[in-house]
Coordinates of C-alpha atoms in Angstrom, one line a residue:
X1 CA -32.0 -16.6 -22.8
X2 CA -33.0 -13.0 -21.7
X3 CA -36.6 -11.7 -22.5
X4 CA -37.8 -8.1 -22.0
X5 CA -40.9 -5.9 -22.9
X6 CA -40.6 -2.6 -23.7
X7 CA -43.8 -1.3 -23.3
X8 CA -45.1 2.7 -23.9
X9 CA -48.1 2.8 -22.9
X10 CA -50.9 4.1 -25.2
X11 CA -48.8 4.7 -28.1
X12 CA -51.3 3.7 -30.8
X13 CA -53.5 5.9 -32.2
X14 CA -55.9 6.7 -34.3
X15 CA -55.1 8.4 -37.8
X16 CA -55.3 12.3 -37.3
X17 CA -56.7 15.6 -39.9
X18 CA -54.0 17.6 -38.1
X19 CA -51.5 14.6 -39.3
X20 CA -52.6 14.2 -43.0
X21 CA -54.7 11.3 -42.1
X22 CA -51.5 9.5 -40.4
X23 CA -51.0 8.3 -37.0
X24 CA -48.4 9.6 -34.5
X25 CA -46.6 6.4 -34.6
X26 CA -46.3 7.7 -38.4
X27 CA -45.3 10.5 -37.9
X28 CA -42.5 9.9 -34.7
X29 CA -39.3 9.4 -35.9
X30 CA -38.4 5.7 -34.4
X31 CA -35.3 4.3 -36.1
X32 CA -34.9 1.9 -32.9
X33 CA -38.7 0.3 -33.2
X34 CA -38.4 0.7 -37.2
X35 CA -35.5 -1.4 -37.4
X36 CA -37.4 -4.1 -34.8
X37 CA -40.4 -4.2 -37.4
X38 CA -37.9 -5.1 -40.4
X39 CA -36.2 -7.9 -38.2
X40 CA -39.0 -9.5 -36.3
X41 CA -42.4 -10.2 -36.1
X42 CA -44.6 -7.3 -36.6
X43 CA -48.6 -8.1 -36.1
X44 CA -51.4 -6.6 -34.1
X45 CA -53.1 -8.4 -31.0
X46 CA -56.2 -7.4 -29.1
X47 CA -54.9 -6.7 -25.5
X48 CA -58.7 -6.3 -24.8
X49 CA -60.8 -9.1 -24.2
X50 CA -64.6 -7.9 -25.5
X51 CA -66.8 -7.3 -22.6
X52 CA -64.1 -6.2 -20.4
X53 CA -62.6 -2.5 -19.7
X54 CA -60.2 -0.7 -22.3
X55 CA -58.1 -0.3 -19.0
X56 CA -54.4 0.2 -18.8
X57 CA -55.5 -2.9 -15.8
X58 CA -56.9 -5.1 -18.0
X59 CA -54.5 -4.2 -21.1
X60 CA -51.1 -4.8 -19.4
X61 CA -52.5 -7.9 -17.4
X62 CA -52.3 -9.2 -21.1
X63 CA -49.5 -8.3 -21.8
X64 CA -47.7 -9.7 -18.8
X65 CA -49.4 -12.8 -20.6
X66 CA -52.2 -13.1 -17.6
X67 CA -55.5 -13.9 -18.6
X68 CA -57.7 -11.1 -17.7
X69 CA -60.8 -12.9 -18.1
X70 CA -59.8 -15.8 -15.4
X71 CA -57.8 -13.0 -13.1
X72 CA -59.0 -9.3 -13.1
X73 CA -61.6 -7.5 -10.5
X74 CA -60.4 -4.2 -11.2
X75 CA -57.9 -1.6 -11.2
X76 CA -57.2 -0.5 -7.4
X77 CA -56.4 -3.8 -5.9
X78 CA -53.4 -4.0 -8.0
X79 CA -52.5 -0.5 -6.7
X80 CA -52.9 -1.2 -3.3
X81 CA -50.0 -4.1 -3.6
X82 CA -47.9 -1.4 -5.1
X83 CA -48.8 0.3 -2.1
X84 CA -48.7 -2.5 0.4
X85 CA -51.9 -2.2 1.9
X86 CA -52.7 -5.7 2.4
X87 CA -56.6 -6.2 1.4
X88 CA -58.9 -9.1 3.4
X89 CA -61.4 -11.1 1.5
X90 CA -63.9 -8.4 1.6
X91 CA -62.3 -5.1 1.5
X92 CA -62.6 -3.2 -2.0
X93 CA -59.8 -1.0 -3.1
X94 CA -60.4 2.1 -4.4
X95 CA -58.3 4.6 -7.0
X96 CA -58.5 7.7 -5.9
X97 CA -57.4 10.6 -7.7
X98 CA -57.1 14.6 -6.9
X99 CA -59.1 16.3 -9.7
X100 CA -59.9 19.7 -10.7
X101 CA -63.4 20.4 -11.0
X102 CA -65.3 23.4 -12.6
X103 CA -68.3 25.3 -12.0
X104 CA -70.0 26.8 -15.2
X105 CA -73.4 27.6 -15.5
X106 CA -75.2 25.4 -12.4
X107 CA -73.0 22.3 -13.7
X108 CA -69.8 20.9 -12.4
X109 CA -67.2 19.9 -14.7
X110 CA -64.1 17.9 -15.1
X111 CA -61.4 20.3 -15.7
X112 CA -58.2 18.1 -14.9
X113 CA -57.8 14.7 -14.4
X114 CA -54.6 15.1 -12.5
X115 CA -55.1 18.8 -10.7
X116 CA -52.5 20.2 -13.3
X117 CA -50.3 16.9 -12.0
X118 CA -50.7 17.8 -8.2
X119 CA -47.1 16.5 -6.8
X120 CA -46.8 14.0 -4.7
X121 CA -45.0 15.7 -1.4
X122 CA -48.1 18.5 -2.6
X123 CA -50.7 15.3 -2.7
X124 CA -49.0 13.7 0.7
X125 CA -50.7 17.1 2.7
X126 CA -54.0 16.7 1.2
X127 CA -54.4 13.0 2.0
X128 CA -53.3 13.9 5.3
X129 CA -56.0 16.3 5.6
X130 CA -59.0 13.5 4.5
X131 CA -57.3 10.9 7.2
X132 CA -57.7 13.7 9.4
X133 CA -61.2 14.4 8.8
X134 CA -62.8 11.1 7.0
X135 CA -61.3 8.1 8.0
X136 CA -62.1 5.6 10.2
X137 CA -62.7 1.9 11.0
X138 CA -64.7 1.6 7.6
X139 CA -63.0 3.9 5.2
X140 CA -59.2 4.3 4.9
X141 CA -56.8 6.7 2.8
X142 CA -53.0 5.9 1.3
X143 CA -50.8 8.1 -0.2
X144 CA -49.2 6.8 -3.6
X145 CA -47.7 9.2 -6.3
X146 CA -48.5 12.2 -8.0
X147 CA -52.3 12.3 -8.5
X148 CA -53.1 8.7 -7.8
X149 CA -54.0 7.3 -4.6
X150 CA -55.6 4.9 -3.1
X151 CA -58.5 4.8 -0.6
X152 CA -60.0 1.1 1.2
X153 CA -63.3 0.5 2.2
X154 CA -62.9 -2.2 4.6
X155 CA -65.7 -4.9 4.6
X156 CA -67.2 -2.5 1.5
X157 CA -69.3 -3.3 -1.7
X158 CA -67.5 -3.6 -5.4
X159 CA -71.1 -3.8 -7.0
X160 CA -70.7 -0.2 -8.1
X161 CA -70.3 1.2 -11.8
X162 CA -67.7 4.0 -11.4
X163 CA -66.2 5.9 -14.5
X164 CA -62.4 7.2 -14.9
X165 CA -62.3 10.9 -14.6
X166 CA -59.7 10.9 -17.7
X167 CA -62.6 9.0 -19.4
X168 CA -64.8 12.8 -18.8
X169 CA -62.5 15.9 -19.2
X170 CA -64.3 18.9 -20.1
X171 CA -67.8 16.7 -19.5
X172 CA -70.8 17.6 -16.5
X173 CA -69.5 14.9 -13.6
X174 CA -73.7 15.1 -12.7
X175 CA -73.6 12.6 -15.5
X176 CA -70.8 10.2 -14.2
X177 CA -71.3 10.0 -10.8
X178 CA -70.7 6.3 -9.3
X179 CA -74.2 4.2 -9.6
X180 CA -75.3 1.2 -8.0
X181 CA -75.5 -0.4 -4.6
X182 CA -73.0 1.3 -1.9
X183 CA -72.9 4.5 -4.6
X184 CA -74.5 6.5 -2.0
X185 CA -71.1 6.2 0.3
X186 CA -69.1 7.3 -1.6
X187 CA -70.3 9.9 -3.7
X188 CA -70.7 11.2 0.0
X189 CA -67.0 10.8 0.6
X190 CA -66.9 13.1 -2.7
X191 CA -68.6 15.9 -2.1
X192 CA -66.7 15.5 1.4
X193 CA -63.4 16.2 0.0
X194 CA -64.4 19.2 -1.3
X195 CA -65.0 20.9 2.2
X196 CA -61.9 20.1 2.9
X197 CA -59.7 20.6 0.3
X198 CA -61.7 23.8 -0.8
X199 CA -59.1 26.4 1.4
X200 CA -56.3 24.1 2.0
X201 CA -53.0 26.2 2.4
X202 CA -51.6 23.6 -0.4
X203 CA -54.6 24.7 -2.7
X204 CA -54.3 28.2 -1.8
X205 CA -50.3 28.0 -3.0
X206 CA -51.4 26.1 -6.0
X207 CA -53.5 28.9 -6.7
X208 CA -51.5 31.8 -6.2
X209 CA -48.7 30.2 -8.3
X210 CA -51.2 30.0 -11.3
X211 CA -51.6 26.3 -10.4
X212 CA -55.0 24.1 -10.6
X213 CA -56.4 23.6 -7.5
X214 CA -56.6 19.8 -6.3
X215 CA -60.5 20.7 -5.3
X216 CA -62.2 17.2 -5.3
X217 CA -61.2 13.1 -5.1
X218 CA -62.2 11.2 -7.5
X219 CA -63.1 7.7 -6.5
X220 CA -63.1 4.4 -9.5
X221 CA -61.3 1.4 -10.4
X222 CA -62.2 -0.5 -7.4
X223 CA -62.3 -4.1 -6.7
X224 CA -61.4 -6.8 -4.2
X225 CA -57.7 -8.4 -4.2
X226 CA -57.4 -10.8 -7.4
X227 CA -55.9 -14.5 -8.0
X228 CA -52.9 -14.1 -9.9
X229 CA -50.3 -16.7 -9.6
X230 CA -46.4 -15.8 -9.8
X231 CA -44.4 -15.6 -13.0
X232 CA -41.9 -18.5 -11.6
X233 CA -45.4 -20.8 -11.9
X234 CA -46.4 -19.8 -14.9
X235 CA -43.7 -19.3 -17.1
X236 CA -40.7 -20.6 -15.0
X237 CA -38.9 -17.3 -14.9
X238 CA -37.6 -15.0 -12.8
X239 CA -37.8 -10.9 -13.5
X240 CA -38.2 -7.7 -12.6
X241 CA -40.7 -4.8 -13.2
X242 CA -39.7 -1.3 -13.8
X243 CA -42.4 1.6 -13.7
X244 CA -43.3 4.8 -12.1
X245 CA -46.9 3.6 -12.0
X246 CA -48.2 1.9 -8.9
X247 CA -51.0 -0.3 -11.2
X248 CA -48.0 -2.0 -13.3
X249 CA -45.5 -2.4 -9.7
X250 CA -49.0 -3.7 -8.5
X251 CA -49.1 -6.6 -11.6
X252 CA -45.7 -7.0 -11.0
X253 CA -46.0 -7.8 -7.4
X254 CA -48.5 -10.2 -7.6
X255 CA -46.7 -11.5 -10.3
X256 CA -43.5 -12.5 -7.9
X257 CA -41.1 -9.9 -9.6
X258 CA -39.5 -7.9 -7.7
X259 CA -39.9 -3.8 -8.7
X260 CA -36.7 -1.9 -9.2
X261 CA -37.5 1.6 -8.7
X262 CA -35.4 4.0 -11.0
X263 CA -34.8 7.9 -9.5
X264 CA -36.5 10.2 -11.4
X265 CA -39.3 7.8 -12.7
X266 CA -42.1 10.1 -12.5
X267 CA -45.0 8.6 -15.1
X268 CA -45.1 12.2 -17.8
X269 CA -43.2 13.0 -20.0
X270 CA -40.3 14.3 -18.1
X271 CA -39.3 10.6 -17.0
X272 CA -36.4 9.3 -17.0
X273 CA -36.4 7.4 -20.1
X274 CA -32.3 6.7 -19.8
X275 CA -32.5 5.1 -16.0
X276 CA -35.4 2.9 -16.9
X277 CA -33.4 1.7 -19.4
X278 CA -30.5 0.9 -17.7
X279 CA -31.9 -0.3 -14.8
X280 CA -33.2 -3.0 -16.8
X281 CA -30.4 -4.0 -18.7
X282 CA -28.7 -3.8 -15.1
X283 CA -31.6 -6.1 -13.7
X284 CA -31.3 -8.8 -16.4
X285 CA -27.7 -9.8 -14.9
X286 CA -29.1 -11.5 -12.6
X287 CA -33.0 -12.0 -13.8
X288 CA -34.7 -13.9 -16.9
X289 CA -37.3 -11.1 -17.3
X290 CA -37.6 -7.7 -17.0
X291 CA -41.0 -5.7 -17.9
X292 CA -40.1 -2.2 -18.6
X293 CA -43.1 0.8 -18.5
X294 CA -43.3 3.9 -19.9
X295 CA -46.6 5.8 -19.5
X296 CA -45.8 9.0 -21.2
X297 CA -47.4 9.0 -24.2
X298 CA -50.8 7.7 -22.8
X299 CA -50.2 10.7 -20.3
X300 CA -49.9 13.2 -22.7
X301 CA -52.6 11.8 -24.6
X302 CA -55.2 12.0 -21.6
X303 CA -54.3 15.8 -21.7
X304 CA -54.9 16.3 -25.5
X305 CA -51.1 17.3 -26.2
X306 CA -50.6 15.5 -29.7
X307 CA -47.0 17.6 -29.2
X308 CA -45.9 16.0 -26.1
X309 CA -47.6 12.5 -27.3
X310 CA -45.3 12.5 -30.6
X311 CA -42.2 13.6 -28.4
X312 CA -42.8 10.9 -26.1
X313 CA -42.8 8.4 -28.6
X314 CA -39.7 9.8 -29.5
X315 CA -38.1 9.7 -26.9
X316 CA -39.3 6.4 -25.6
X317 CA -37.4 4.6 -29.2
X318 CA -34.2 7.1 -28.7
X319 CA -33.4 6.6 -24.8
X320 CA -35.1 3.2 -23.9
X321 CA -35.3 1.4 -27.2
X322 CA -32.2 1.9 -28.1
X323 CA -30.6 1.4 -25.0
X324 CA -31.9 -1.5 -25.0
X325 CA -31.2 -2.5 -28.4
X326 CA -27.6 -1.5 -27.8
X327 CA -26.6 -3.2 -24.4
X328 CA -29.0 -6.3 -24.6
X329 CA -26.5 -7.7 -27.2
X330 CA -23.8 -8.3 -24.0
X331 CA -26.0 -11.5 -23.4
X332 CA -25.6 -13.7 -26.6
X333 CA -29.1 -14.8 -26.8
X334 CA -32.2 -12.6 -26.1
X335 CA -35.7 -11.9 -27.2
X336 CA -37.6 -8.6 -27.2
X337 CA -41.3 -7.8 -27.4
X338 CA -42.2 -4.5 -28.2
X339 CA -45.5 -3.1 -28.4
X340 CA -48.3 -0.6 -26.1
X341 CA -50.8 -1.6 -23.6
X342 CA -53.7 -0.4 -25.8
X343 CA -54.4 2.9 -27.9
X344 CA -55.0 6.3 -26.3
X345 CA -56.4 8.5 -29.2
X346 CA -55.1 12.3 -28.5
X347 CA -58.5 13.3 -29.8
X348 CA -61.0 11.4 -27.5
X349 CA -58.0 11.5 -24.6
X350 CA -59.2 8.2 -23.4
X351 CA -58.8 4.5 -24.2
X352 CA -60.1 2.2 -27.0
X353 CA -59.8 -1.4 -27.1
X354 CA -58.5 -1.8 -30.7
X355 CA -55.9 -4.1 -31.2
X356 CA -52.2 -2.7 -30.9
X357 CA -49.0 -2.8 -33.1
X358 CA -46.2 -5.7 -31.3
X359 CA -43.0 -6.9 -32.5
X360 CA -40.7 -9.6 -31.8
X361 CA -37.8 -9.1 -32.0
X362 CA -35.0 -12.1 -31.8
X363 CA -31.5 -10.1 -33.3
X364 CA -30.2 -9.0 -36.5
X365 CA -30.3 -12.0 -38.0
X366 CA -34.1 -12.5 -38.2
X367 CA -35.6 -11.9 -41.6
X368 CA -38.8 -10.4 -40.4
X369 CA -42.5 -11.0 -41.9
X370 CA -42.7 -8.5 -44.3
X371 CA -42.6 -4.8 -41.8
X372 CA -41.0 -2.2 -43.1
X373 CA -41.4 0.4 -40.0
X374 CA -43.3 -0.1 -36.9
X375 CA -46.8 1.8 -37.2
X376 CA -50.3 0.1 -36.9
X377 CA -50.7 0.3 -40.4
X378 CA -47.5 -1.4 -41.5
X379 CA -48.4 -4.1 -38.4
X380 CA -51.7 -4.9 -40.1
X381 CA -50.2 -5.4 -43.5
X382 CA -48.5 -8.4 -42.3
X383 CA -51.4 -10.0 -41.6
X384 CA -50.0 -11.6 -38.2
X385 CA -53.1 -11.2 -35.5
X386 CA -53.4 -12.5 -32.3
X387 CA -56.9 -12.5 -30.9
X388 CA -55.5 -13.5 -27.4
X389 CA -53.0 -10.7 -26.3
X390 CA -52.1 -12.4 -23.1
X391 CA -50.2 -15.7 -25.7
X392 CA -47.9 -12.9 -26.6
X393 CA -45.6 -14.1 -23.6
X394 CA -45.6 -17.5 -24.8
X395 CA -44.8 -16.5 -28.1
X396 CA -41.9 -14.7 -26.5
X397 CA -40.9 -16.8 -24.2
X398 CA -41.8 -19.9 -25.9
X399 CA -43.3 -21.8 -22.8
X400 CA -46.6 -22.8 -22.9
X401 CA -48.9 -20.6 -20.9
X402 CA -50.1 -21.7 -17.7
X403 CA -53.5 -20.0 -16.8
X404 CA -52.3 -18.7 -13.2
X405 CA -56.2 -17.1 -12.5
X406 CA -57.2 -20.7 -12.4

């Protein structure tokens, strides 16, 4: 037996005035999905324990079938596996972005989350330039890809309440600063960045080619190294992770799957849909499991583009799901869940932690429970719920879950 998640990440939505009151998911064409929804099981589960995050951290931990509740201290440690930057028991990761930040009127504001999606040979220079000028035995900078990054503070306090810059576009950052005990640091480290980065020949170029600026870090997510047993424990499986997103290689790491990277994986929507694809179709020769990420459409929904959100979708059922759907069959017996991590609304451009549209798909055969297309309306129909997202693996899989935070 072969299982494999196809996951794009933030996919649902919320229904839209410029949509006729209808979702994206409504409105993308999806044959591949669609014809899942009629075939399988088509419910909605809440990815999103209450209390916790509406993080794409605590959102795909459940859907790896991890317990968030037992296993998650936060987003950067994962990151920094993905990295490999080993952490010690009391050294707190860090996500650190380049931003774009905005004077108007005697306030600073968020202007991009990304710095216009700074590259990452472009990004390489400007952590370069912080080691150069702001590390040292307590505080420590990593490159990772495009925007994201990652920055340790060895023997450092996780106490902190820190906010997602993606979470504040277009808002006053006075407002969202990091608060609590060790805040101090590194808003410091902050407003340092910014003396740096302020005439830095890559910003300057940026700049000149009618590019955002990469004027400021960002620092959030940050946590100390989590408990997370391996998938071979908990499930008896071996797999593989595919993603151009250091969090989910992260998960996948701790998981004890091995991460296949895929040229031209680049986390937007010019990814390389086709290559994830068959990379994992490719991987599954050999493995049980593969866990297959696509973070386009929560990308483009971070940036407001409902036009590149609906493309993504798109484009994620043409070139992965029905890939997949085609070349899965050389197996014999298989099992595919289907589903996103959480919703990313295009019009509040951040998460929520409403439940999300899955399916379960087992082959042709399969009658379904009532779907006619895969949307969150048609998925709440059926009346299939499932409070705990992380027993979607075991519904999959069907081994019982083994609670590998314990």
């Amino acid at each position: 037996m072969k299982y494999i998640v196809l996951l794009g990440d933030g996919m649902s939505d919320e229904p839209m005035d410029q949509l006729g009151g209808k979702t994206p998911l409504q409105v993308a064409r999806t044959p591949h999905m669609d014809f899942m929804a009629r075939h399988g099981q088509l419910g909605l589960a809440r990815t999103v324990p209450e209390g916790l995050p509406p993080g794409s951290d605590v959102a795909n931990l459940s859907v790896f079938g991890y317990d968030p509740r037992t296993c998650y201290t936060g987003r950067s440690p994962l990151e920094a596996a993905s990295i490999g930057v080993e952490l010690g028991p009391d050294d707190v990761a860090f996500r650190l972005n380049f931003v774009t930040l905005s004077p108007e009127g005697g306030r600073v504001y968020m202007k991009d989350f990304s710095a216009g999606h700074i590259t990452t040979a472009e990004a390489r220079q400007l952590i370069d330039a912080l080691r150069e000028h702001l590390e040292d035995d307590e505080f420590q900078f990593f490159s990772g890809v495009g925007y994201r990054h990652l920055m340790i503070w060895r023997n450092g306090r996780d106490t902190m309440k820190a906010v997602p810059p993606h979470d504040i576009t277009g808002k006053s950052v006075t407002d969202y600063l990091p608060k609590g005990g060790g805040a101090d640091r590194i808003i410091y480290l902050m407003n340092a960045s910014q003396m740096i980065l302020h005439n830095h020949p890559i910003n300057r170029k940026r700049e000149a080619d009618d590019n955002l600026p990469a004027n400021s870090i960002w620092l959030w997510g940050h946590g100390k190294a989590p408990r997370i047993g391996t998938y071979r424990d908990a499930y008896g499986l071996t797999g593989a992770v595919i993603s151009a997103v250091d969090l989910i290689k992260g998960i996948g790491i701790y998981a004890g799957l091995d991460i296949i990277p895929v040229e031209g994986a680049t986390g937007y929507i010019d990814t390389n849909y086709l290559g994830k694809a068959q990379a994992a179709l490719e991987a599954l020769k050999t493995r049980d499991f593969v866990y297959l990420h696509v973070e386009a459409p929560d990308e483009a929904s971070h940036s407001g583009r409902l036009d590149h959100k609906i493309q993504a979708i798109e484009d994620f059922d043409t070139q992965v799901v029905g890939t997949v759907l085609e070349g899965i069959k050389e197996f014999g017996e298989y099992r595919i869940l289907c589903m996103p991590d959480h919703p990313t609304p295009v019009n509040l451009m951040t998460h929520t932690a409403s439940p999300v549209p899955f399916i379960i798909y087992r082959g042709r055969n399969d009658d379904g429970n009532g779907g006619s297309c895969y949307d969150e309306a048609e998925a709440t129909a059926t009346g299939l719920t499932v409070p705990d997202g992380f027993r979607l693996m075991a519904m999959l899989t069907g081994r019982e879950y083994a609670d590998a935070g314990d």
